[in-house]
């Protein structure tokens, strides 16, 4: 089947040999977008979190065929070193990552949370950010999410985005 | 044998290596031999107090630095970056003596082809402390070689040049390092210059941002599983789900014709499948029907019965005075479970085997061992195998074993193409090299004055270091006990007149191994829980009771200092206020003392951590922010292990096999506040990555005891 969707702001057309293939492997192998990680293959850890129509989705268990007509954002499309997303900016300022493997998933989940709840409380963060991190960066993740919320609250003329 | 000073390896002038010149596109590479360093420094009696050093057994010249024509310096790290911040610390050490801007210094993993191989591993919290002196010496030497070259070009004496930020200055004239090296073909290698005094440090001791922030925040392909080679295929290997099951035969008739399957690979001891994609390889693997021999039907109760003090063989690892007997001996027992590493990046390797050489790209903590094992399996000379280490998606000791590199190589050889082999998460859990379960009996007796007259720790653990390919043959026999299992098992209360610690070794029917901090977490949980218990029996406060039993020697004074500081910083109290209780614990691991105070509440059987105060004395903190990050991480890993994590043996299977059922600490479980205070009890860097794991479990248990009146006797800690 032919997969048509929007990926990181650009239209995408791709022949899918097996529509049941999880989106994760299409992103990584067919499209070379390695920032989305394989952690468990069972949507249990969140390392593969991407945005699909603005929702955080664990794409290791999401059939690629289901994204037809939808808008996908991966870590590569969220921001760049020259134009970081406020979540990425906050992540840098709080020096969050250790090993870094789970971090794109956390960053995507945090970006989705801030879309829904621009000024999340600690309890909001606890309820929405349920990814797994083994290095124990949780405290800095919490600070970075609050910092990103503050960056987003700046009026748009002053927001570097 | 172990030496008191471990950071003093000398570099020899004759052993420098200079490769190439600096042409327009070229590089100047500086390398060296480091002195051979007997591996047998890891002597048991020192295991708890000594710093382990850089344990390179180097027989090839090593490339350390490359100076590029656009005036960048590349540092080839023999240590891998698994999150612990080693690349950042090494960059700070190098930039300091190079007098070079940190931002222009790039740290990369040394592939084995450059020769800069750490003969042992990245682990044991040794990377920064071990390279503290050698790396600065190399950097200073390199700087002086460049100064000579610059002086020649500027017609000045080297001493007349000033240097800063990678630029030599002589009067009005300026010369960058790259300009200085340009066209120079003959290098004079000076004696190792005097290193900078502490007061003029510019990078060392500063909270510089991590050098790997950008790739990790923007999702760059830096991990083993991100590696790609042209025409790459995916491999999968069938593994048994039951303990002890041995491969007999495989029916591959269904798998062979499944979509995407390229080849079924049967090698000695395993059957694998190579397919075009990962999902195809997994599906085909699951369609292979294997006959297994002798699978176990063990249950958790069997493991606990086996893992009980008194079974197996005992070794006294610490003894002073007489054993405890008679009346009024207090005795408590503790247990800790089987633990999984659960690092987020599954194990895997990308291998490409050609006629006379092989390349293996992977996340590994044992670069040299991986190369040796792959070379042996292929029948190649080691020099024909280039192991390319990548950033690790977590290590924690899990990547000290890399048989998957061998399997990837054998599958690649069979199909003649690069093969990437990735563990499924279920395989990752079931075939982990687990943290061994432990059982502890603590015995103590109070004297009339309320002090401890005697203290004993009897404990049993599965293997950590024994049987490991990492341990040189003979070391376990030499030291008589497992050097990993006994970490934290020594009693730090040497002022107790009669004390002893006895380790029991039991063989388990499944593999156990190194897990961040090894025996430290479990041993400290037991010992420090017991110390709190004895303090309350003696009617004394937990801190004061500990302090009076710590010897007044240099190590003891550092331990007392972290305890006092933790009490002060946390405003430690033994009163339960507003439902909040505090617990204190302290440990010394590889020479680094740490004390922690946990503040928590217990509501409807649920333990909620509010604040953890951590005081660590790592000596000189090369990067205080990253030392704190290691403390924060260790606290989270420790609370996760203390409150939630547990693998169990059910019907011969290690379960569970997925995140979620293998419950780990999440955002909601993290304390809202972690305060880390660093003391500096010596002026060189000490180990950091593991020591702050020590007190976590015990500090939680002591707070839970105060909150509920019930003393937890096992991890994971449950209440109600």
PDB file of C-alpha atoms in Angstrom, chain B residues 475-644:
ATOM      1  CA  UNK B 475      41.766 -13.892  41.242  1.00  0.00           C
ATOM      2  CA  UNK B 476      38.645 -15.375  42.861  1.00  0.00           C
ATOM      3  CA  UNK B 477      40.780 -18.173  44.272  1.00  0.00           C
ATOM      4  CA  UNK B 478      43.455 -15.730  45.316  1.00  0.00           C
ATOM      5  CA  UNK B 479      41.113 -13.507  47.247  1.00  0.00           C
ATOM      6  CA  UNK B 480      38.779 -16.256  48.446  1.00  0.00           C
ATOM      7  CA  UNK B 481      35.616 -14.226  48.015  1.00  0.00           C
ATOM      8  CA  UNK B 482      33.747 -12.603  45.198  1.00  0.00           C
ATOM      9  CA  UNK B 483      35.121  -9.071  44.949  1.00  0.00           C
ATOM     10  CA  UNK B 484      31.828  -7.790  43.635  1.00  0.00           C
ATOM     11  CA  UNK B 485      29.519  -9.496  46.115  1.00  0.00           C
ATOM     12  CA  UNK B 486      31.492  -8.188  49.080  1.00  0.00           C
ATOM     13  CA  UNK B 487      31.288  -4.532  48.025  1.00  0.00           C
ATOM     14  CA  UNK B 488      29.697  -2.767  50.969  1.00  0.00           C
ATOM     15  CA  UNK B 489      29.791  -5.999  52.981  1.00  0.00           C
ATOM     16  CA  UNK B 490      32.577  -4.809  55.250  1.00  0.00           C
ATOM     17  CA  UNK B 491      31.639  -3.178  58.516  1.00  0.00           C
ATOM     18  CA  UNK B 492      32.639   0.456  58.619  1.00  0.00           C
ATOM     19  CA  UNK B 493      32.285   0.456  62.410  1.00  0.00           C
ATOM     20  CA  UNK B 494      35.827  -0.554  63.187  1.00  0.00           C
ATOM     21  CA  UNK B 495      35.661   0.979  66.649  1.00  0.00           C
ATOM     22  CA  UNK B 496      33.400  -1.881  67.734  1.00  0.00           C
ATOM     23  CA  UNK B 497      35.885  -4.056  69.640  1.00  0.00           C
ATOM     24  CA  UNK B 498      34.614  -7.370  68.288  1.00  0.00           C
ATOM     25  CA  UNK B 499      33.468  -7.349  64.698  1.00  0.00           C
ATOM     26  CA  UNK B 500      33.500  -9.641  61.742  1.00  0.00           C
ATOM     27  CA  UNK B 501      32.035 -10.054  58.310  1.00  0.00           C
ATOM     28  CA  UNK B 502      31.589 -13.469  56.746  1.00  0.00           C
ATOM     29  CA  UNK B 503      30.718 -14.026  53.096  1.00  0.00           C
ATOM     30  CA  UNK B 504      29.078 -17.240  51.900  1.00  0.00           C
ATOM     31  CA  UNK B 505      29.249 -18.303  48.303  1.00  0.00           C
ATOM     32  CA  UNK B 506      26.390 -20.204  46.689  1.00  0.00           C
ATOM     33  CA  UNK B 507      26.111 -21.243  43.047  1.00  0.00           C
ATOM     34  CA  UNK B 508      22.846 -20.278  41.409  1.00  0.00           C
ATOM     35  CA  UNK B 509      21.386 -22.111  38.418  1.00  0.00           C
ATOM     36  CA  UNK B 510      21.227 -18.884  36.385  1.00  0.00           C
ATOM     37  CA  UNK B 511      23.743 -16.176  35.608  1.00  0.00           C
ATOM     38  CA  UNK B 512      24.242 -13.266  37.978  1.00  0.00           C
ATOM     39  CA  UNK B 513      26.767 -10.542  37.595  1.00  0.00           C
ATOM     40  CA  UNK B 514      27.752  -6.890  37.929  1.00  0.00           C
ATOM     41  CA  UNK B 515      24.920  -4.425  38.583  1.00  0.00           C
ATOM     42  CA  UNK B 516      25.789  -0.814  39.382  1.00  0.00           C
ATOM     43  CA  UNK B 517      27.449  -0.837  42.825  1.00  0.00           C
ATOM     44  CA  UNK B 518      27.442  -4.654  42.981  1.00  0.00           C
ATOM     45  CA  UNK B 519      26.833  -5.849  46.538  1.00  0.00           C
ATOM     46  CA  UNK B 520      26.787  -2.328  47.956  1.00  0.00           C
ATOM     47  CA  UNK B 521      23.060  -1.606  47.860  1.00  0.00           C
ATOM     48  CA  UNK B 522      21.988  -4.884  49.476  1.00  0.00           C
ATOM     49  CA  UNK B 523      24.811  -5.052  52.001  1.00  0.00           C
ATOM     50  CA  UNK B 524      24.244  -1.486  53.134  1.00  0.00           C
ATOM     51  CA  UNK B 525      20.484  -2.090  53.343  1.00  0.00           C
ATOM     52  CA  UNK B 526      21.157  -4.887  55.824  1.00  0.00           C
ATOM     53  CA  UNK B 527      23.985  -3.364  57.850  1.00  0.00           C
ATOM     54  CA  UNK B 528      22.542   0.123  58.132  1.00  0.00           C
ATOM     55  CA  UNK B 529      19.054  -1.159  58.957  1.00  0.00           C
ATOM     56  CA  UNK B 530      20.624  -3.113  61.790  1.00  0.00           C
ATOM     57  CA  UNK B 531      22.617  -0.142  63.044  1.00  0.00           C
ATOM     58  CA  UNK B 532      19.418   1.860  63.358  1.00  0.00           C
ATOM     59  CA  UNK B 533      17.832  -1.028  65.208  1.00  0.00           C
ATOM     60  CA  UNK B 534      20.726  -1.235  67.657  1.00  0.00           C
ATOM     61  CA  UNK B 535      20.722   2.523  68.126  1.00  0.00           C
ATOM     62  CA  UNK B 536      17.082   2.438  69.139  1.00  0.00           C
ATOM     63  CA  UNK B 537      17.707  -0.508  71.505  1.00  0.00           C
ATOM     64  CA  UNK B 538      20.522   1.531  73.031  1.00  0.00           C
ATOM     65  CA  UNK B 539      18.210   4.509  73.319  1.00  0.00           C
ATOM     66  CA  UNK B 540      20.507   6.654  71.219  1.00  0.00           C
ATOM     67  CA  UNK B 541      20.001   8.733  68.113  1.00  0.00           C
ATOM     68  CA  UNK B 542      20.899   7.054  64.860  1.00  0.00           C
ATOM     69  CA  UNK B 543      23.633   9.517  63.914  1.00  0.00           C
ATOM     70  CA  UNK B 544      25.353   9.691  67.296  1.00  0.00           C
ATOM     71  CA  UNK B 545      25.287   5.907  67.657  1.00  0.00           C
ATOM     72  CA  UNK B 546      27.002   5.491  64.293  1.00  0.00           C
ATOM     73  CA  UNK B 547      29.571   8.213  64.927  1.00  0.00           C
ATOM     74  CA  UNK B 548      30.810   6.668  68.154  1.00  0.00           C
ATOM     75  CA  UNK B 549      31.614   3.397  66.380  1.00  0.00           C
ATOM     76  CA  UNK B 550      33.513   4.828  63.419  1.00  0.00           C
ATOM     77  CA  UNK B 551      37.291   4.765  63.869  1.00  0.00           C
ATOM     78  CA  UNK B 552      39.124   8.033  64.171  1.00  0.00           C
ATOM     79  CA  UNK B 553      41.374   7.516  61.159  1.00  0.00           C
ATOM     80  CA  UNK B 554      41.453   9.490  57.883  1.00  0.00           C
ATOM     81  CA  UNK B 555      38.777   7.340  56.197  1.00  0.00           C
ATOM     82  CA  UNK B 556      36.670   7.338  59.345  1.00  0.00           C
ATOM     83  CA  UNK B 557      36.875  11.094  59.651  1.00  0.00           C
ATOM     84  CA  UNK B 558      35.605  11.516  56.091  1.00  0.00           C
ATOM     85  CA  UNK B 559      32.706   9.165  56.827  1.00  0.00           C
ATOM     86  CA  UNK B 560      31.849  11.030  60.018  1.00  0.00           C
ATOM     87  CA  UNK B 561      31.935  14.304  58.134  1.00  0.00           C
ATOM     88  CA  UNK B 562      29.340  13.185  55.554  1.00  0.00           C
ATOM     89  CA  UNK B 563      27.065  11.858  58.305  1.00  0.00           C
ATOM     90  CA  UNK B 564      27.285  15.101  60.275  1.00  0.00           C
ATOM     91  CA  UNK B 565      26.670  17.175  57.168  1.00  0.00           C
ATOM     92  CA  UNK B 566      23.664  15.051  56.166  1.00  0.00           C
ATOM     93  CA  UNK B 567      22.162  15.475  59.636  1.00  0.00           C
ATOM     94  CA  UNK B 568      22.710  19.219  59.512  1.00  0.00           C
ATOM     95  CA  UNK B 569      21.504  19.767  55.928  1.00  0.00           C
ATOM     96  CA  UNK B 570      18.366  17.657  56.263  1.00  0.00           C
ATOM     97  CA  UNK B 571      17.576  18.930  59.779  1.00  0.00           C
ATOM     98  CA  UNK B 572      17.399  15.265  60.665  1.00  0.00           C
ATOM     99  CA  UNK B 573      14.994  14.414  63.434  1.00  0.00           C
ATOM    100  CA  UNK B 574      13.634  11.157  64.794  1.00  0.00           C
ATOM    101  CA  UNK B 575      10.278  12.682  65.563  1.00  0.00           C
ATOM    102  CA  UNK B 576       7.531  11.947  63.086  1.00  0.00           C
ATOM    103  CA  UNK B 577       6.096  15.315  62.089  1.00  0.00           C
ATOM    104  CA  UNK B 578       2.907  15.757  60.052  1.00  0.00           C
ATOM    105  CA  UNK B 579       3.140  12.103  59.118  1.00  0.00           C
ATOM    106  CA  UNK B 580       6.635  12.548  57.768  1.00  0.00           C
ATOM    107  CA  UNK B 581       9.469  10.381  59.034  1.00  0.00           C
ATOM    108  CA  UNK B 582      13.193  10.544  58.337  1.00  0.00           C
ATOM    109  CA  UNK B 583      15.745   7.803  57.937  1.00  0.00           C
ATOM    110  CA  UNK B 584      19.531   8.010  57.881  1.00  0.00           C
ATOM    111  CA  UNK B 585      22.111   5.646  56.404  1.00  0.00           C
ATOM    112  CA  UNK B 586      25.746   5.846  55.369  1.00  0.00           C
ATOM    113  CA  UNK B 587      28.244   3.760  53.449  1.00  0.00           C
ATOM    114  CA  UNK B 588      31.754   3.827  52.083  1.00  0.00           C
ATOM    115  CA  UNK B 589      32.332   2.373  48.641  1.00  0.00           C
ATOM    116  CA  UNK B 590      35.668   2.269  46.825  1.00  0.00           C
ATOM    117  CA  UNK B 591      36.907   4.937  49.189  1.00  0.00           C
ATOM    118  CA  UNK B 592      34.024   7.355  48.703  1.00  0.00           C
ATOM    119  CA  UNK B 593      31.825   7.987  51.755  1.00  0.00           C
ATOM    120  CA  UNK B 594      28.169   8.880  51.362  1.00  0.00           C
ATOM    121  CA  UNK B 595      25.388   9.636  53.829  1.00  0.00           C
ATOM    122  CA  UNK B 596      21.740  10.107  52.977  1.00  0.00           C
ATOM    123  CA  UNK B 597      18.601  11.149  54.782  1.00  0.00           C
ATOM    124  CA  UNK B 598      15.236  10.172  53.312  1.00  0.00           C
ATOM    125  CA  UNK B 599      12.050  11.942  54.310  1.00  0.00           C
ATOM    126  CA  UNK B 600       8.862  10.032  53.525  1.00  0.00           C
ATOM    127  CA  UNK B 601       5.319   9.342  54.547  1.00  0.00           C
ATOM    128  CA  UNK B 602       3.293   6.141  54.500  1.00  0.00           C
ATOM    129  CA  UNK B 603      -0.367   6.393  53.558  1.00  0.00           C
ATOM    130  CA  UNK B 604      -2.653   3.399  53.006  1.00  0.00           C
ATOM    131  CA  UNK B 605       0.298   1.102  52.539  1.00  0.00           C
ATOM    132  CA  UNK B 606       1.953   3.410  50.033  1.00  0.00           C
ATOM    133  CA  UNK B 607       5.398   4.848  50.631  1.00  0.00           C
ATOM    134  CA  UNK B 608       5.865   8.359  49.308  1.00  0.00           C
ATOM    135  CA  UNK B 609       9.357   9.867  49.223  1.00  0.00           C
ATOM    136  CA  UNK B 610       9.345  13.635  49.702  1.00  0.00           C
ATOM    137  CA  UNK B 611      12.967  14.573  49.968  1.00  0.00           C
ATOM    138  CA  UNK B 612      16.344  12.889  49.821  1.00  0.00           C
ATOM    139  CA  UNK B 613      19.416  14.653  51.155  1.00  0.00           C
ATOM    140  CA  UNK B 614      22.693  13.203  49.922  1.00  0.00           C
ATOM    141  CA  UNK B 615      26.144  14.151  51.146  1.00  0.00           C
ATOM    142  CA  UNK B 616      29.002  12.671  49.157  1.00  0.00           C
ATOM    143  CA  UNK B 617      32.728  13.156  49.561  1.00  0.00           C
ATOM    144  CA  UNK B 618      34.192  12.295  46.169  1.00  0.00           C
ATOM    145  CA  UNK B 619      37.390  14.201  46.785  1.00  0.00           C
ATOM    146  CA  UNK B 620      37.918  16.753  44.065  1.00  0.00           C
ATOM    147  CA  UNK B 621      34.783  16.883  41.899  1.00  0.00           C
ATOM    148  CA  UNK B 622      36.031  17.441  38.344  1.00  0.00           C
ATOM    149  CA  UNK B 623      32.492  18.414  37.333  1.00  0.00           C
ATOM    150  CA  UNK B 624      30.338  19.116  40.410  1.00  0.00           C
ATOM    151  CA  UNK B 625      27.127  19.238  38.368  1.00  0.00           C
ATOM    152  CA  UNK B 626      27.719  15.793  36.904  1.00  0.00           C
ATOM    153  CA  UNK B 627      28.746  14.401  40.287  1.00  0.00           C
ATOM    154  CA  UNK B 628      25.399  15.637  41.546  1.00  0.00           C
ATOM    155  CA  UNK B 629      23.684  14.102  38.512  1.00  0.00           C
ATOM    156  CA  UNK B 630      25.259  10.766  39.406  1.00  0.00           C
ATOM    157  CA  UNK B 631      23.944  11.106  42.961  1.00  0.00           C
ATOM    158  CA  UNK B 632      20.451  11.961  41.708  1.00  0.00           C
ATOM    159  CA  UNK B 633      20.536   8.996  39.331  1.00  0.00           C
ATOM    160  CA  UNK B 634      21.821   6.607  41.983  1.00  0.00           C
ATOM    161  CA  UNK B 635      19.112   7.744  44.376  1.00  0.00           C
ATOM    162  CA  UNK B 636      16.436   7.048  41.800  1.00  0.00           C
ATOM    163  CA  UNK B 637      17.907   3.689  40.840  1.00  0.00           C
ATOM    164  CA  UNK B 638      18.222   2.824  44.523  1.00  0.00           C
ATOM    165  CA  UNK B 639      14.673   3.783  45.447  1.00  0.00           C
ATOM    166  CA  UNK B 640      13.396   1.870  42.445  1.00  0.00           C
ATOM    167  CA  UNK B 641      15.260  -1.232  43.630  1.00  0.00           C
ATOM    168  CA  UNK B 642      14.305  -0.708  47.264  1.00  0.00           C
ATOM    169  CA  UNK B 643      10.589  -0.167  46.692  1.00  0.00           C
ATOM    170  CA  UNK B 644       9.580  -1.957  43.504  1.00  0.00           C
TER     171      UNK B 644
END
